[in-house]
mmCIF file of C-alpha atoms in Angstrom:
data_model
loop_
_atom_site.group_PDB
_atom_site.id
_atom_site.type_symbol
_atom_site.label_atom_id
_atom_site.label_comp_id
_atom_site.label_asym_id
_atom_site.label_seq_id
_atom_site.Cartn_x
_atom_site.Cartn_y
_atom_site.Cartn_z
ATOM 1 C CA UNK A 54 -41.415 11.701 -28.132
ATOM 2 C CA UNK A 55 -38.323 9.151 -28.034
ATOM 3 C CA UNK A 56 -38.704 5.143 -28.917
ATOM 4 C CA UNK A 57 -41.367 3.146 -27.246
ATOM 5 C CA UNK A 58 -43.658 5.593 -25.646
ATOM 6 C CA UNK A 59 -44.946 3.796 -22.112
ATOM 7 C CA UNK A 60 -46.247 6.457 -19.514
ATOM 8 C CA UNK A 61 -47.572 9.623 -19.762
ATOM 9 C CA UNK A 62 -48.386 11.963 -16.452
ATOM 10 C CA UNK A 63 -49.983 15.564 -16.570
ATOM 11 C CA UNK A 64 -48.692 18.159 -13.721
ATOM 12 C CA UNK A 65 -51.436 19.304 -11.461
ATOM 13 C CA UNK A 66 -52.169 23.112 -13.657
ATOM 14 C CA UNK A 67 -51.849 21.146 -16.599
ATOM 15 C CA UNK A 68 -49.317 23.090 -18.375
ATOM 16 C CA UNK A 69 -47.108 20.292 -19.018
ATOM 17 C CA UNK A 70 -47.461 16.548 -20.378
ATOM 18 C CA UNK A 71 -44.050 14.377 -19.536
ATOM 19 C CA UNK A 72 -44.253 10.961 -21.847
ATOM 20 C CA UNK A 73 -41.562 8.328 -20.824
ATOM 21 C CA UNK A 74 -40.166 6.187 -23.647
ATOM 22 C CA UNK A 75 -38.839 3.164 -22.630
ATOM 23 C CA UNK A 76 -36.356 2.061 -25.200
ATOM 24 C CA UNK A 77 -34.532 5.313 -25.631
ATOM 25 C CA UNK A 78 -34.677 5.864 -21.954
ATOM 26 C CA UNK A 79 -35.888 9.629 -22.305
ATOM 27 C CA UNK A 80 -39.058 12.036 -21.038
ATOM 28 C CA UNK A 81 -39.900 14.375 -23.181
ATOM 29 C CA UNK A 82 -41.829 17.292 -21.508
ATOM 30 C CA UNK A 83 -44.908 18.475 -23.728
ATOM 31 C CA UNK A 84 -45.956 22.746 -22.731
ATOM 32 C CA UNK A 85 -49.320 22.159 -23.518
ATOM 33 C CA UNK A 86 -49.904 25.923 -24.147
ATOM 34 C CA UNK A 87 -47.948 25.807 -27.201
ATOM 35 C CA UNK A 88 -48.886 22.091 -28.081
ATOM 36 C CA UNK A 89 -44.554 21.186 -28.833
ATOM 37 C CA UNK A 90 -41.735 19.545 -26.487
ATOM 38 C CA UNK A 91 -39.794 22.090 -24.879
ATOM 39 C CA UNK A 92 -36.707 18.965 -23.773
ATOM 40 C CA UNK A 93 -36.010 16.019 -23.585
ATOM 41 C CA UNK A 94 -33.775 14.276 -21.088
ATOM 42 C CA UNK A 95 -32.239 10.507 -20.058
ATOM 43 C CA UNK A 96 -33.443 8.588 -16.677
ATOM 44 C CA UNK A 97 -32.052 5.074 -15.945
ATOM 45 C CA UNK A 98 -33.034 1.892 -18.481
ATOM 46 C CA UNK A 99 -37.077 1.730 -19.347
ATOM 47 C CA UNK A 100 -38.429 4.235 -17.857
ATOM 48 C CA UNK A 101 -42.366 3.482 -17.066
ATOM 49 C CA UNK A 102 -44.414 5.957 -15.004
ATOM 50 C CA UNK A 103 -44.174 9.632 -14.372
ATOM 51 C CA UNK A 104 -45.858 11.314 -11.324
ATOM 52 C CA UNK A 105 -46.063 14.838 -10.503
ATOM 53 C CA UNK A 106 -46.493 16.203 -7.063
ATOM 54 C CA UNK A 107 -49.123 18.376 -5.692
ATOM 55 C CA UNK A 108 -47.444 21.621 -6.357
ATOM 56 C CA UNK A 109 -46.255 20.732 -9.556
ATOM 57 C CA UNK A 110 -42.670 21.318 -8.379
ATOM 58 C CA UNK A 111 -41.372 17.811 -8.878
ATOM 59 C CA UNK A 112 -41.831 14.816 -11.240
ATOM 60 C CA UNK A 113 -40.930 11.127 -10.258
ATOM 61 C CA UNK A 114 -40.197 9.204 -12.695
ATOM 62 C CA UNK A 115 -40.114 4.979 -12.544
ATOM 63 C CA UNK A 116 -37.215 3.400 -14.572
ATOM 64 C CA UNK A 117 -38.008 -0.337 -14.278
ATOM 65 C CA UNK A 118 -34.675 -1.932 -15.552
ATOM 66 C CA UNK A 119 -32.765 0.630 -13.852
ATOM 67 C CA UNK A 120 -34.062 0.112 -10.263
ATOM 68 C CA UNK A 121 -34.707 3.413 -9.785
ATOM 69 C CA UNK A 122 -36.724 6.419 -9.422
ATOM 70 C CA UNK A 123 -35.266 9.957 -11.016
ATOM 71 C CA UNK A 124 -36.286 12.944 -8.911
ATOM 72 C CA UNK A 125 -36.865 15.614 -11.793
ATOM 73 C CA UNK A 126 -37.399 19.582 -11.178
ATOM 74 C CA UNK A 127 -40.228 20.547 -13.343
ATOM 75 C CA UNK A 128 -39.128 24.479 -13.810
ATOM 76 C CA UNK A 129 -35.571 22.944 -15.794
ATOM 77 C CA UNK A 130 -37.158 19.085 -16.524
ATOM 78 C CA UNK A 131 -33.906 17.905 -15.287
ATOM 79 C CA UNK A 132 -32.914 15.036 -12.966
ATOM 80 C CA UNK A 133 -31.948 16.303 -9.513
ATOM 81 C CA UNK A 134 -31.509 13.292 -8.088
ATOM 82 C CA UNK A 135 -32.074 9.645 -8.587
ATOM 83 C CA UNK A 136 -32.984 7.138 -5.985
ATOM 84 C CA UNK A 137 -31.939 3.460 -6.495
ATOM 85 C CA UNK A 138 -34.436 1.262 -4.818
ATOM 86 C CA UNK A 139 -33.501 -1.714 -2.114
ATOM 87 C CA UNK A 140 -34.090 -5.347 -3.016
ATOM 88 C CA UNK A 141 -35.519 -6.957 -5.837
ATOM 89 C CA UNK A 142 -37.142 -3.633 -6.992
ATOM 90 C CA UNK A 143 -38.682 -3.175 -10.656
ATOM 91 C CA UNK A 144 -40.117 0.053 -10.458
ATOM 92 C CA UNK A 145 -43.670 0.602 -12.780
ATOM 93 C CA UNK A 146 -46.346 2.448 -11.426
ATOM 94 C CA UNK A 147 -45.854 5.661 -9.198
ATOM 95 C CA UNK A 148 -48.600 7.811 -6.919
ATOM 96 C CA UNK A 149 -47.927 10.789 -4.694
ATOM 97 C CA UNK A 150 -49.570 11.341 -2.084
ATOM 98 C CA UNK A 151 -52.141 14.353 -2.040
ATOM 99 C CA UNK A 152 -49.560 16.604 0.770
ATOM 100 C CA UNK A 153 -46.640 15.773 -1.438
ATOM 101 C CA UNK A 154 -45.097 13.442 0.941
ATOM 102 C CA UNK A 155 -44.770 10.723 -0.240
ATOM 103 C CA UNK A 156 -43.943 8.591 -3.030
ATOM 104 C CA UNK A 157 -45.435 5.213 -3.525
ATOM 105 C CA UNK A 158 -43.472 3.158 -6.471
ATOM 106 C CA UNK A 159 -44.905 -0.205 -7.491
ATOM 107 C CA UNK A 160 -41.594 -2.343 -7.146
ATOM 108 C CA UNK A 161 -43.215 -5.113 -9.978
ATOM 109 C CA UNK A 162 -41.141 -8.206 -9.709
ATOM 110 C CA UNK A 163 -39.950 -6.885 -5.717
ATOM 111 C CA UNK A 164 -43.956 -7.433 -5.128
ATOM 112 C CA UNK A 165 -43.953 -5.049 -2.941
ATOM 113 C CA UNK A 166 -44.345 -0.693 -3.044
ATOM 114 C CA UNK A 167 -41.769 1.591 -1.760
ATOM 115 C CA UNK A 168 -42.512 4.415 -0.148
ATOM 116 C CA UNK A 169 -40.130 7.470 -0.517
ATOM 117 C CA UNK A 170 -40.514 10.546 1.131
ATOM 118 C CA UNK A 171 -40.101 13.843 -1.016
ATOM 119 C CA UNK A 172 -36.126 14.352 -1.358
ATOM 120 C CA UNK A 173 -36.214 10.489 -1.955
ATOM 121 C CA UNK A 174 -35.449 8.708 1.153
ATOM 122 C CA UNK A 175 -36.789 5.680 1.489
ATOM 123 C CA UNK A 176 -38.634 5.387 4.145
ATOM 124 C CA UNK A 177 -40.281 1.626 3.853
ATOM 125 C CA UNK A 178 -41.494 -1.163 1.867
ATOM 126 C CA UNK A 179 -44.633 -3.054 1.920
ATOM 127 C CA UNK A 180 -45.653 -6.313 0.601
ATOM 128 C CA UNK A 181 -48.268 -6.700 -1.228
ATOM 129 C CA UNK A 182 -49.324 -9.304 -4.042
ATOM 130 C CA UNK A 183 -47.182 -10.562 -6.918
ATOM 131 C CA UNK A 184 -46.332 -8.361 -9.902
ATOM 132 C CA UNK A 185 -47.671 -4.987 -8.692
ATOM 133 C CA UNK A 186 -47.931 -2.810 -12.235
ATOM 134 C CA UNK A 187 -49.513 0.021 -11.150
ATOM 135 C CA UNK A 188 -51.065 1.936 -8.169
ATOM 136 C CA UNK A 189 -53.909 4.543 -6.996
ATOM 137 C CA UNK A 190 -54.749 6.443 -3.937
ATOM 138 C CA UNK A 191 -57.654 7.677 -2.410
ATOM 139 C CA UNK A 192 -58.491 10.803 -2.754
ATOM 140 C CA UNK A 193 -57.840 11.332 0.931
ATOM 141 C CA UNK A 194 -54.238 9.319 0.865
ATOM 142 C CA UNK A 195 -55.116 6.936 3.157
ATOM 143 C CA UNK A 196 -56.041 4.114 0.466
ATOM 144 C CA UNK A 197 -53.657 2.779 -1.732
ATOM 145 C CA UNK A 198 -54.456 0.139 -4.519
ATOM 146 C CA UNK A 199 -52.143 -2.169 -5.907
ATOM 147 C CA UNK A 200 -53.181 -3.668 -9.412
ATOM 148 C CA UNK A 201 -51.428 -7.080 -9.297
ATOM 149 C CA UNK A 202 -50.946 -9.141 -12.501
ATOM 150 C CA UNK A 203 -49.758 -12.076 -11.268
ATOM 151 C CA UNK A 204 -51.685 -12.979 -8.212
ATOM 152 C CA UNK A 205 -54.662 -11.724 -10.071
ATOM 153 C CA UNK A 206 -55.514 -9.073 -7.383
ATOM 154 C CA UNK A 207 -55.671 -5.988 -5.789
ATOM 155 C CA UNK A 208 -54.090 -5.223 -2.609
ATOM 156 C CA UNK A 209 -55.903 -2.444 -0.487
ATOM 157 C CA UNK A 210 -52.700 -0.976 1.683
ATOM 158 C CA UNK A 211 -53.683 1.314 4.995
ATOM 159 C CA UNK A 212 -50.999 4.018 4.440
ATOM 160 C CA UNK A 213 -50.928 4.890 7.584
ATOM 161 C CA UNK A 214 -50.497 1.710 9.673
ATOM 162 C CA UNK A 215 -47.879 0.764 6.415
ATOM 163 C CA UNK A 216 -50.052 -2.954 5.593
ATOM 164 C CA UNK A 217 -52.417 -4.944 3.903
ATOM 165 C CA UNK A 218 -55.725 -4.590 4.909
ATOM 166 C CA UNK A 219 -57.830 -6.231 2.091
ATOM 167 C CA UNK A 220 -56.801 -8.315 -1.017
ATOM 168 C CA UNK A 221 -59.705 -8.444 -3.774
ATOM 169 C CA UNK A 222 -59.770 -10.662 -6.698
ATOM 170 C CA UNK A 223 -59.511 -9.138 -9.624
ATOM 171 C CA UNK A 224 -59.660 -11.261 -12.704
ATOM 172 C CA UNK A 225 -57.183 -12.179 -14.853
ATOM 173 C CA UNK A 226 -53.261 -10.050 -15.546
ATOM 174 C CA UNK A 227 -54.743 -6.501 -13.746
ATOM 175 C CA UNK A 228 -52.307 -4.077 -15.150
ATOM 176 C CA UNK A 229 -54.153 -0.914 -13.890
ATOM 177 C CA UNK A 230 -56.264 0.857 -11.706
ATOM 178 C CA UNK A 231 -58.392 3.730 -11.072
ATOM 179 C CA UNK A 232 -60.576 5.987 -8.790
ATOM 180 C CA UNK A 233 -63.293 7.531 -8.825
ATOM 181 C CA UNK A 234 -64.354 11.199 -7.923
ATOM 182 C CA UNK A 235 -65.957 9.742 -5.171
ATOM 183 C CA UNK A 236 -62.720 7.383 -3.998
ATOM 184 C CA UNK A 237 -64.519 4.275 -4.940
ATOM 185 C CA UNK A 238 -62.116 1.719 -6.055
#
């Protein structure tokens, strides 16, 4: 995989692995059938997360120095499109939404999460605590977590009203977050 390996992100029938590498600014798509890289291809400056959707169709991919999210189709693992974020955006983490939807991007220093509809549009931002590295939904998408490292939280975000509803302490630098079969957080 290329120089400084950061993210990797499994599509839903688990035929392919895509690994970002931040300081060559590539993914390299793994066919896990045959256990080798099949291509690898450029995104924007440091690259951090990779997301497929549902159908396995897309991949979104978070490029933190760039500002932007690259739209990839997972058939050619090539950019289609790439989406530069408004504001103060630092893109990390990335979730999609369990209809394909949406895209939630963790906008790091922007403290906030964009949320991007499927052709990339973006269609809001919320605010949520400082330094948000990465993100998880519930299973139902109507939960999403925010792992904050510098407020030293978690922000619980009602997707559908678009806000805040709960902010729980979470130690010290939380980088990550996950859930549970059961959508416990």
């Amino acid at each position: 995989v290329g120089i400084e390996p950061e993210g990797v992100a499994i599509s839903p029938d688990g035929a392919w692995v895509y690994v970002t590498a931040e300081t060559s600014n590539t993914v390299t798509a793994i066919d896990t059938r045959r256990n080798a890289v099949t291509r690898s291809f450029m995104v924007d400056p440091r690259p951090r997360a990779a997301a497929f959707s549902p159908d396995g169709a897309l991949a979104f991919v978070t490029s933190e120095i760039g500002g932007s999210v690259s739209i990839v189709d997972v058939t050619r693992h090539r950019v289609v499109k790439t989406v530069t974020l408004p504001g103060i955006a630092k893109p990390v983490g990335v979730v999609v939404s369990p209809d394909g939807q949406r895209i939630y991007v963790a906008n790091g220093h922007g403290n906030s999460v964009a949320v991007l509809d499927r052709q990339g549009k973006v269609l809001s931002t919320i605010a949520v605590g400082k330094r948000p590295w990465n993100l998880a939904l519930s299973p139902d998408g109507t939960r999403l977590y925010t792992a904050n490292g510098v407020s030293n939280d978690i922000s619980v975000v009602d997707t559908r009203a678009g806000k805040v509803v709960r902010t729980i302490a979470a130690g010290t630098g939380p980088w990550g977050i996950a859930i549970s079969a059961a959508g416990d957080a």
